Short mmCIF file of C-alpha atoms and ligand atoms in Angstrom, two decimals:
data_model
loop_
_atom_site.label_atom_id
_atom_site.label_comp_id
_atom_site.label_asym_id
_atom_site.label_seq_id
_atom_site.Cartn_x
_atom_site.Cartn_y
_atom_site.Cartn_z
CA MET M 1 126.31 91.24 136.85
CA SER M 2 123.28 89.37 138.45
CA LEU M 3 120.15 88.79 136.49
CA ASN M 4 116.97 88.29 138.34
CA PHE M 5 114.54 88.13 135.41
CA PRO M 6 111.46 85.82 135.20
CA ASP M 7 111.28 83.55 132.30
CA ASN M 8 108.33 85.48 130.81
CA PHE M 9 110.22 88.85 130.79
CA LEU M 10 110.27 90.57 127.45
CA PHE M 11 113.72 91.72 126.26
CA GLY M 12 113.08 93.87 123.02
CA SER M 13 114.33 96.57 121.19
CA ALA M 14 112.26 99.58 119.52
CA THR M 15 111.95 101.82 116.70
CA SER M 16 109.60 104.24 115.08
CA SER M 17 108.23 104.46 111.66
CA PHE M 18 109.43 108.05 110.58
CA GLN M 19 112.78 107.27 111.78
CA ILE M 20 113.49 104.14 109.83
CA GLU M 21 111.00 103.55 107.10
CA GLY M 22 111.74 105.93 104.36
CA HIS M 23 109.52 106.10 101.22
CA PRO M 24 106.61 108.50 102.44
CA HIS M 25 104.72 108.37 99.25
CA ALA M 26 104.73 104.31 98.86
CA LYS M 27 101.46 102.67 97.86
CA GLY M 28 99.32 105.55 98.22
CA ALA M 29 100.93 107.18 101.44
CA GLN M 30 100.96 110.89 102.00
CA PRO M 31 103.54 113.17 103.84
CA SER M 32 103.55 113.47 107.62
CA ILE M 33 104.36 116.75 109.38
CA TRP M 34 108.00 115.47 109.68
CA ASN M 35 108.26 115.44 105.92
CA THR M 36 107.12 119.10 105.92
CA PHE M 37 109.23 120.07 108.96
CA CYS M 38 112.48 118.61 107.36
CA LYS M 39 111.97 121.04 104.39
CA LYS M 40 112.31 123.94 106.75
CA LYS M 41 115.51 125.70 106.66
CA PHE M 42 117.65 124.97 109.88
CA ALA M 43 114.97 122.65 111.45
CA VAL M 44 117.02 119.52 111.09
CA LYS M 45 120.67 119.27 111.44
CA ASN M 46 122.51 119.41 108.02
CA GLY M 47 119.21 119.36 106.11
CA HIS M 48 118.67 115.70 106.66
CA ASN M 49 115.25 114.20 106.11
CA GLY M 50 113.30 111.07 106.36
CA THR M 51 112.73 110.49 102.59
CA ILE M 52 115.02 107.01 102.75
CA ALA M 53 115.98 106.85 106.35
CA CYS M 54 116.99 103.21 106.92
CA ASN M 55 114.98 102.06 103.99
CA HIS M 56 113.34 99.72 106.24
CA TYR M 57 110.38 99.85 104.02
CA GLU M 58 112.21 97.87 101.53
CA LEU M 59 114.67 96.22 103.84
CA TRP M 60 112.23 95.09 106.57
CA GLU M 61 112.95 91.30 106.01
CA LYS M 62 116.69 91.80 106.56
CA ASP M 63 115.87 93.86 109.69
CA LEU M 64 113.87 91.05 110.93
CA GLU M 65 116.24 88.63 110.44
CA ILE M 66 118.51 90.70 112.58
CA ILE M 67 115.85 90.76 115.43
CA ARG M 68 115.65 86.92 114.93
CA ARG M 69 119.33 86.61 115.24
CA LEU M 70 119.68 89.07 118.11
CA ASN M 71 117.27 86.58 119.85
CA LEU M 72 114.84 89.23 120.84
CA ASP M 73 111.64 88.26 122.58
CA SER M 74 109.59 91.20 121.53
CA TYR M 75 109.71 93.88 118.99
CA ARG M 76 108.28 97.47 119.33
CA PHE M 77 107.69 99.37 116.25
CA SER M 78 105.16 102.18 115.19
CA VAL M 79 102.50 102.46 112.44
CA ALA M 80 102.72 105.49 110.07
CA TRP M 81 99.33 107.19 110.14
CA PRO M 82 99.72 108.60 106.78
CA ARG M 83 100.12 105.23 105.12
CA ILE M 84 96.65 104.02 106.66
CA LEU M 85 94.52 107.32 106.18
CA PRO M 86 96.89 109.14 103.77
CA ALA M 87 94.32 112.15 103.78
CA GLY M 88 93.62 111.66 107.43
CA GLU M 89 89.98 110.63 106.69
CA GLY M 90 87.85 108.33 104.52
CA PRO M 91 88.52 104.56 104.16
CA PRO M 92 91.59 103.00 105.36
CA ASN M 93 94.46 102.47 102.62
CA GLU M 94 94.61 98.63 102.72
CA LYS M 95 97.95 98.75 101.03
CA GLY M 96 99.40 100.74 103.66
CA LEU M 97 97.98 98.12 106.38
CA ASP M 98 99.62 95.52 104.25
CA PHE M 99 103.01 96.52 105.26
CA TYR M 100 102.20 96.12 108.87
CA ASP M 101 100.20 93.06 108.61
CA GLN M 102 103.12 91.21 106.79
CA LEU M 103 105.63 92.61 109.49
CA THR M 104 103.50 91.14 112.39
CA ASP M 105 103.10 87.74 110.48
CA ARG M 106 106.90 87.56 110.22
CA LEU M 107 107.60 88.45 113.72
CA LEU M 108 104.94 86.02 115.05
CA GLU M 109 106.86 83.24 112.67
CA TYR M 110 110.25 84.13 114.64
CA ASP M 111 108.28 84.07 117.84
CA VAL M 112 108.87 87.53 118.74
CA THR M 113 106.05 89.46 120.40
CA PRO M 114 104.95 92.51 118.72
CA MET M 115 104.27 95.69 120.58
CA LEU M 116 102.59 98.31 118.47
CA THR M 117 102.72 102.16 118.77
CA LEU M 118 99.85 104.04 117.07
CA TYR M 119 101.53 107.58 117.21
CA HIS M 120 105.16 108.12 117.31
CA TRP M 121 104.84 111.55 116.04
CA ASP M 122 104.01 111.31 112.38
CA LEU M 123 100.66 113.10 111.99
CA PRO M 124 99.52 113.17 108.46
CA GLU M 125 100.18 116.78 106.90
CA HIS M 126 96.40 117.01 105.93
CA LEU M 127 95.56 116.71 109.57
CA GLN M 128 97.97 119.49 110.48
CA ALA M 129 96.61 121.66 107.92
CA LYS M 130 93.11 121.40 109.46
CA GLY M 131 94.58 122.29 112.73
CA GLY M 132 96.45 119.00 114.03
CA TRP M 133 95.89 118.32 117.82
CA ALA M 134 94.20 121.63 118.36
CA HIS M 135 91.22 120.92 116.18
CA PRO M 136 88.54 119.72 118.28
CA GLN M 137 87.78 116.69 116.09
CA SER M 138 91.25 115.40 116.30
CA PRO M 139 90.20 112.75 119.17
CA ASP M 140 87.76 111.35 116.41
CA TRP M 141 90.52 111.36 113.88
CA PHE M 142 92.52 109.28 116.36
CA ALA M 143 89.83 106.78 117.20
CA ASN M 144 89.10 106.09 113.57
CA TYR M 145 92.68 105.59 112.72
CA THR M 146 92.85 103.33 115.75
CA ARG M 147 90.03 101.42 114.49
CA ALA M 148 91.54 100.83 110.98
CA VAL M 149 94.81 99.71 112.46
CA ALA M 150 93.04 97.40 115.24
CA SER M 151 90.59 95.75 112.72
CA ARG M 152 93.50 94.58 110.79
CA LEU M 153 96.00 93.59 113.54
CA ALA M 154 94.29 93.35 116.87
CA ASP M 155 93.84 89.32 116.28
CA ARG M 156 97.78 89.00 116.23
CA VAL M 157 99.34 92.12 118.06
CA PRO M 158 98.84 91.54 121.96
CA LEU M 159 100.54 94.75 123.32
CA TRP M 160 99.39 98.18 122.08
CA VAL M 161 100.72 101.77 122.86
CA THR M 162 98.44 104.61 122.07
CA PHE M 163 101.01 107.55 122.37
CA ASN M 164 104.55 107.92 122.37
CA GLU M 165 105.71 110.87 124.73
CA PRO M 166 102.93 112.90 124.43
CA TRP M 167 104.89 115.80 126.55
CA VAL M 168 107.58 115.78 124.09
CA PHE M 169 105.50 116.28 120.95
CA LEU M 170 103.46 118.88 122.77
CA HIS M 171 106.40 120.61 124.32
CA LEU M 172 109.05 120.46 121.60
CA GLY M 173 106.54 120.70 118.81
CA MET M 174 104.29 123.25 119.90
CA VAL M 175 105.79 125.30 122.68
CA THR M 176 109.54 125.54 121.62
CA GLY M 177 109.23 124.45 117.97
CA GLU M 178 112.27 122.15 117.93
CA HIS M 179 110.13 119.30 116.55
CA ALA M 180 107.34 119.21 113.95
CA PRO M 181 104.99 120.95 113.40
CA GLY M 182 107.52 123.44 114.80
CA TYR M 183 105.03 126.09 116.49
CA ARG M 184 105.84 128.45 119.36
CA ASP M 185 102.33 128.87 120.15
CA PRO M 186 101.07 128.42 123.84
CA ALA M 187 97.44 128.69 122.83
CA HIS M 188 97.75 125.80 120.29
CA ALA M 189 99.67 123.65 122.65
CA ALA M 190 97.03 124.02 125.35
CA MET M 191 94.20 123.00 122.96
CA ALA M 192 96.44 119.90 121.85
CA TRP M 193 97.05 118.87 125.37
CA LYS M 194 93.19 118.79 125.92
CA HIS M 195 92.51 116.81 122.67
CA VAL M 196 95.53 114.43 123.04
CA LEU M 197 94.01 113.56 126.53
CA LEU M 198 90.81 112.87 124.92
CA ALA M 199 92.31 111.00 122.08
CA HIS M 200 94.01 108.55 124.25
CA SER M 201 90.82 107.51 125.97
CA ARG M 202 88.70 107.33 122.71
CA SER M 203 91.58 105.19 121.38
CA VAL M 204 91.50 102.77 124.36
CA GLU M 205 87.95 102.41 124.09
CA THR M 206 88.20 101.50 120.50
CA LEU M 207 90.97 99.06 121.01
CA ARG M 208 88.84 97.49 123.78
CA SER M 209 85.83 97.23 121.38
CA CYS M 210 88.27 95.49 118.87
CA SER M 211 89.54 92.90 121.01
CA GLU M 212 89.25 91.66 124.47
CA SER M 213 92.60 89.85 124.73
CA ILE M 214 94.99 92.72 124.06
CA GLU M 215 96.73 94.72 126.51
CA VAL M 216 96.76 98.47 126.15
CA GLY M 217 99.17 101.08 127.44
CA LEU M 218 101.17 104.34 126.98
CA ALA M 219 104.85 105.19 126.58
CA CYS M 220 105.69 108.43 128.60
CA ASN M 221 109.08 109.93 128.97
CA ILE M 222 109.75 110.24 132.54
CA SER M 223 112.99 111.98 134.26
CA PRO M 224 114.25 112.37 137.65
CA PHE M 225 114.40 116.06 138.32
CA ILE M 226 117.21 117.15 140.55
CA PRO M 227 117.38 120.32 142.29
CA ALA M 228 120.83 122.31 141.49
CA SER M 229 121.08 123.04 145.28
CA SER M 230 119.16 122.57 148.63
CA ASP M 231 118.01 126.16 148.18
CA GLU M 232 114.13 126.25 148.83
CA LYS M 233 113.80 128.34 145.50
CA ASP M 234 115.55 125.58 143.49
CA ILE M 235 113.67 122.83 144.89
CA GLU M 236 110.53 124.69 143.88
CA ALA M 237 111.61 125.41 140.66
CA THR M 238 112.61 121.75 140.19
CA SER M 239 109.24 120.48 141.37
CA ARG M 240 107.33 122.83 138.98
CA MET M 241 109.44 121.18 136.22
CA GLU M 242 108.82 117.88 137.41
CA ALA M 243 105.06 118.15 137.50
CA TYR M 244 105.06 119.89 133.93
CA HIS M 245 107.29 117.18 132.42
CA ASN M 246 106.17 113.84 134.30
CA ARG M 247 102.57 114.39 135.23
CA LEU M 248 101.06 116.73 132.74
CA PHE M 249 99.48 113.96 131.07
CA LEU M 250 99.68 110.97 133.35
CA ASP M 251 97.74 112.58 136.26
CA PRO M 252 94.49 113.29 134.27
CA TRP M 253 94.85 109.99 132.71
CA LEU M 254 95.73 107.80 135.42
CA LYS M 255 94.76 109.34 138.62
CA ASP M 256 91.66 111.45 137.14
CA SER M 257 93.50 114.51 138.69
CA PHE M 258 94.21 117.93 136.99
CA PRO M 259 97.37 119.01 138.24
CA ASP M 260 97.69 122.72 139.02
CA VAL M 261 100.74 122.43 136.54
CA ALA M 262 98.23 122.77 133.70
CA ASP M 263 96.96 126.10 134.89
CA HIS M 264 100.33 127.36 135.56
CA ALA M 265 101.96 126.18 132.41
CA PHE M 266 99.09 127.37 130.04
CA GLY M 267 98.01 130.34 132.09
CA ARG M 268 95.18 132.16 130.13
CA TYR M 269 95.31 129.58 127.48
CA THR M 270 94.16 126.72 129.70
CA PRO M 271 91.44 124.91 127.95
CA ALA M 272 87.77 124.86 129.58
CA TRP M 273 86.72 121.23 130.80
CA THR M 274 83.39 120.03 131.42
CA GLU M 275 83.05 117.49 134.29
CA SER M 276 82.05 114.69 131.90
CA GLU M 277 85.15 115.57 129.61
CA ARG M 278 87.32 115.47 132.42
CA SER M 279 86.01 112.05 133.52
CA GLU M 280 86.09 110.82 129.79
CA ALA M 281 89.98 111.64 129.70
CA ALA M 282 90.63 109.35 132.85
CA THR M 283 90.95 105.84 131.26
CA GLU M 284 92.10 102.32 132.88
CA ILE M 285 95.22 100.86 130.89
CA ASP M 286 96.85 97.62 131.40
CA PHE M 287 100.62 98.84 131.35
CA LEU M 288 102.60 101.94 131.53
CA GLY M 289 105.67 102.12 129.32
CA ILE M 290 108.43 104.20 130.43
CA ASN M 291 110.95 105.91 128.13
CA TYR M 292 114.09 106.68 130.47
CA TYR M 293 117.33 108.53 129.34
CA SER M 294 118.65 110.79 131.79
CA PRO M 295 117.89 113.01 134.76
CA ASN M 296 117.48 116.88 134.47
CA ARG M 297 119.08 119.17 136.97
CA ILE M 298 117.07 122.54 137.91
CA ALA M 299 117.73 126.04 139.50
CA HIS M 300 115.58 128.64 139.97
CA GLN M 301 115.65 131.52 137.54
CA SER M 302 112.40 133.28 137.56
CA ASP M 303 109.02 132.77 139.14
CA THR M 304 107.39 132.65 135.85
CA PHE M 305 106.10 128.92 135.65
CA LEU M 306 108.15 127.67 132.57
CA GLU M 307 111.22 129.59 133.07
CA VAL M 308 113.73 127.66 135.17
CA GLY M 309 117.54 127.31 134.68
CA ILE M 310 118.52 124.10 133.07
CA ARG M 311 121.80 123.16 134.92
CA PRO M 312 124.50 121.36 132.91
CA PRO M 313 124.67 117.77 133.21
CA LYS M 314 127.31 116.07 135.63
CA PRO M 315 129.51 113.83 133.67
CA PRO M 316 129.73 111.14 132.28
CA VAL M 317 127.42 112.00 129.35
CA THR M 318 126.60 110.44 126.10
CA ASP M 319 127.08 111.95 122.58
CA MET M 320 123.52 114.00 123.20
CA ASN M 321 125.03 115.59 126.35
CA TRP M 322 122.68 113.61 128.53
CA GLU M 323 123.81 112.55 131.87
CA ILE M 324 124.09 108.92 132.45
CA TYR M 325 122.45 108.12 135.84
CA PRO M 326 121.27 104.29 135.70
CA GLU M 327 119.92 104.58 139.21
CA GLY M 328 117.47 107.16 137.68
CA LEU M 329 115.82 104.30 135.99
CA TYR M 330 115.20 102.46 139.29
CA GLU M 331 113.87 105.83 140.80
CA VAL M 332 111.39 106.39 137.91
CA LEU M 333 110.15 102.89 138.00
CA GLU M 334 109.47 102.99 141.56
CA TRP M 335 107.90 106.40 141.54
CA ALA M 336 105.63 105.09 138.86
CA PHE M 337 104.63 101.96 140.55
CA GLU M 338 103.86 104.05 143.97
CA ARG M 339 102.23 106.84 142.03
CA TYR M 340 100.19 105.10 139.38
CA GLY M 341 100.17 101.38 140.53
CA PRO M 342 98.95 98.69 140.70
CA LEU M 343 100.00 98.50 137.01
CA ASP M 344 102.23 96.57 134.82
CA LEU M 345 105.30 98.30 133.72
CA TYR M 346 107.65 98.42 130.69
CA VAL M 347 110.67 100.07 129.87
CA THR M 348 109.66 100.93 126.52
CA GLU M 349 112.98 102.75 125.76
CA ASN M 350 116.24 103.20 127.11
CA GLY M 351 119.41 103.65 125.16
CA CYS M 352 122.30 106.10 124.42
CA ALA M 353 123.96 107.98 121.35
CA TYR M 354 127.59 107.44 120.64
CA THR M 355 129.94 108.14 117.51
CA ASP M 356 130.66 104.38 116.54
CA SER M 357 133.71 103.50 114.34
CA VAL M 358 133.53 100.50 112.20
CA GLY M 359 136.91 98.66 111.71
CA ASN M 360 136.94 95.24 109.92
CA GLY M 361 133.23 95.14 109.99
CA ILE M 362 133.31 95.42 113.81
CA VAL M 363 131.91 97.99 115.94
CA LYS M 364 133.35 98.06 119.45
CA ASP M 365 130.74 100.26 121.30
CA ASN M 366 132.16 99.44 124.84
CA ARG M 367 130.42 102.74 126.24
CA ARG M 368 127.12 101.35 124.98
CA ILE M 369 127.57 97.98 126.31
CA HIS M 370 128.30 99.73 129.89
CA TYR M 371 125.18 101.93 129.46
CA PHE M 372 123.04 98.98 128.94
CA LYS M 373 124.44 96.54 131.40
CA ASN M 374 124.17 99.31 134.13
CA HIS M 375 120.62 100.07 133.25
CA LEU M 376 119.58 96.57 133.04
CA GLU M 377 121.16 95.95 136.36
CA GLN M 378 118.67 98.47 137.64
CA CYS M 379 115.65 96.60 136.00
CA SER M 380 117.20 93.42 137.61
CA LYS M 381 116.95 95.22 140.98
CA ALA M 382 113.47 96.64 140.37
CA VAL M 383 112.20 93.03 139.68
CA SER M 384 113.92 91.81 142.74
CA ASP M 385 112.22 94.59 144.99
CA GLY M 386 108.73 93.49 143.70
CA ILE M 387 108.28 96.23 140.97
CA PRO M 388 106.17 94.50 138.49
CA LEU M 389 108.33 95.34 135.36
CA LYS M 390 107.59 93.15 132.48
CA GLY M 391 109.96 94.01 129.82
CA TYR M 392 112.40 96.25 128.42
CA TYR M 393 113.21 97.68 125.17
CA ALA M 394 116.76 98.73 123.94
CA TRP M 395 116.50 102.10 121.99
CA SER M 396 117.05 101.56 119.34
CA LEU M 397 117.33 98.41 116.96
CA LEU M 398 118.84 100.62 114.05
CA ASP M 399 120.97 103.78 114.14
CA ASN M 400 118.30 106.17 112.57
CA PHE M 401 116.81 109.63 111.95
CA GLU M 402 117.31 111.10 115.22
CA TRP M 403 114.74 114.01 114.67
CA SER M 404 116.29 117.49 114.89
CA PHE M 405 119.71 115.95 115.10
CA GLY M 406 119.23 113.99 111.63
CA TYR M 407 121.48 110.91 111.12
CA GLU M 408 124.35 112.36 113.13
CA LYS M 409 123.36 110.80 116.39
CA ARG M 410 123.54 107.00 116.68
CA PHE M 411 121.44 105.12 119.18
CA GLY M 412 121.24 101.68 117.44
CA ILE M 413 122.34 98.43 118.58
CA VAL M 414 122.94 97.74 114.99
CA HIS M 415 125.11 100.23 112.86
CA VAL M 416 123.71 101.39 109.43
CA ASP M 417 125.83 102.84 106.72
CA PHE M 418 123.26 105.48 105.31
CA SER M 419 125.24 105.44 102.04
CA THR M 420 125.05 101.70 101.15
CA GLN M 421 122.33 100.74 103.91
CA GLN M 422 124.56 98.00 105.06
CA ARG M 423 123.81 97.03 108.71
CA ILE M 424 126.44 95.72 111.15
CA ILE M 425 125.43 94.32 114.51
CA LYS M 426 127.47 96.24 117.10
CA ASN M 427 129.01 94.67 119.85
CA SER M 428 126.30 95.92 122.30
CA GLY M 429 124.11 93.99 120.11
CA TYR M 430 125.88 90.92 120.80
CA PHE M 431 126.17 91.68 124.40
CA TYR M 432 122.41 91.91 124.56
CA ARG M 433 121.93 88.95 122.56
CA ASP M 434 124.06 86.92 125.16
CA LEU M 435 122.22 88.58 128.21
CA ILE M 436 119.08 87.35 126.90
CA THR M 437 120.28 84.04 126.31
CA SER M 438 121.91 83.69 129.65
CA VAL M 439 118.36 84.58 131.10
CA LYS M 440 116.64 82.04 128.88
CA GLU M 441 119.03 79.42 129.82
CA GLY M 442 118.15 80.15 133.60
CA LYS M 443 121.45 81.77 134.49
CA LYS M 444 121.40 83.98 137.52
CA GLU M 445 124.71 85.53 136.41
CA LEU M 446 125.78 87.05 133.12
CA VAL M 447 129.06 85.38 131.90
CA PRO M 448 131.67 88.06 131.70
CA TYR M 449 130.69 89.96 128.61
CA GLU M 450 134.19 91.57 128.03
CA ASP M 451 134.94 88.56 125.83
CA PRO M 452 134.75 86.94 123.28
CA ILE M 453 132.33 89.84 122.24
CA ILE M 454 134.39 92.64 122.04
CA PHE M 455 137.83 91.64 121.09
C1 LIG D 1 112.69 109.45 122.63
O1 LIG D 1 112.69 110.89 122.87
C2 LIG D 1 112.01 109.10 121.29
O2 LIG D 1 111.06 108.51 121.52
C3 LIG D 1 112.68 108.56 120.43
O3 LIG D 1 111.82 108.61 118.99
C4 LIG D 1 114.20 109.22 120.05
O4 LIG D 1 114.81 108.82 118.96
C5 LIG D 1 114.85 108.85 121.52
O5 LIG D 1 114.01 109.17 122.55
C6 LIG D 1 116.14 109.44 121.47
O6 LIG D 1 115.96 110.73 121.50
O7 LIG D 1 113.50 118.66 126.72
O8 LIG D 1 114.53 119.75 128.56
O9 LIG D 1 113.30 117.87 128.78
C7 LIG D 1 113.42 111.26 123.95
C8 LIG D 1 113.01 112.42 124.48
C9 LIG D 1 113.31 114.79 124.97
C10 LIG D 1 114.43 113.22 126.22
C11 LIG D 1 114.17 115.65 125.54
C12 LIG D 1 115.53 114.23 126.51
C13 LIG D 1 115.86 116.73 126.54
C14 LIG D 1 115.76 117.55 127.83
N1 LIG D 1 113.92 113.40 124.86
N2 LIG D 1 114.66 115.45 126.57
S1 LIG D 1 114.34 118.37 127.86
#
């Protein structure tokens, strides 16, 4: 495997607050919409919830020790809004901020660059009760929350992400109901779309006012969309879905253009925009983070905008039944650079779920090693071709709460035993560590990774 990465390329790993921390009531915190959602019957597989998760809230020092041993350059984590503004409003809860303050200091002590995500889906339940993202004041709420976090951390955290995957929490949370808050309410989703667009730009503005030296960006999930056939109807259905999934947020934010897709997707619920609101939504950012997992295959089913046929993935697939298509990572990076550049790019998430077995304290997750190797090879190619890719974050550091799938799906490069909270670095973790070390040593080729890591 050739390694064409510049010296300052950031190799990292990512997590999110709700998926790992546990302890939703610690030090004055209050529940988020995911705590509430987990209590709903059949919402989450096996009735799992985030009350303990990886107990990272208590075991964070151990987890940072793992990060150090893996030789990571960077760590992407998210802040739990309900720890900072438990009721959504009022003065910030300093004790909630302390947790992330300590975490940041320890990362810096270990020479690991923090990348902080403000919103990875855990909205304070109190704000949902008022209407959540459909409430016209939600951009103000988000700006206030941003100010609270940035006032504490912008002096030390250099990389900031406002939203993680806005399309996912909008579509799965408010259109299909698979994620919190579990609505199937297109009118609510349409209003939320507008307010999230405005909230991001308000947050960016707030971040800029707190520090001139930080870099601000986004993390969006982007997928290649592949038509099931060359039939014109399949191609048309595919481009509808591509627009809805990949561009619903990014076009207004980064191109100041409102795709027809919004009108088509939301129909009569499409929110009204004044000219000044539209230009307010468009905001310059410093980097675009791309979360890449798999492509989507689409066929025509009906002319109704959101009704398309989702075709089964082509093997090989992961445990999520997501198709493995490493070239797709190159394709989305190239697409993002051409459409939204010039702009720094990061792969803010990439990874796969597999059932791992532990034997003698070793996890031989060869398939995950292959997944990472093949995707990192595409990153190396992108860098060679002049795409300004600045970093890559493996999803995820730890096996964790995989949303509606609970703890059954394991994405970690570190195994977590959820009954003992014991952590074991998987072989994919050692593979990643050795790759990072090879790059740091200036090697242009990865020494064969098959041994001694795996056997
Ligand atoms: C990310 O979401 C999340 O940021 C992270 O928290 C999560 O643990 C991780 O990935 C693994 O799931 O809905 O038809 O487009 C991934 C987003 C959304 C990608 C659903 C795949 C399925 C097909 N995913 N999507 S569709």
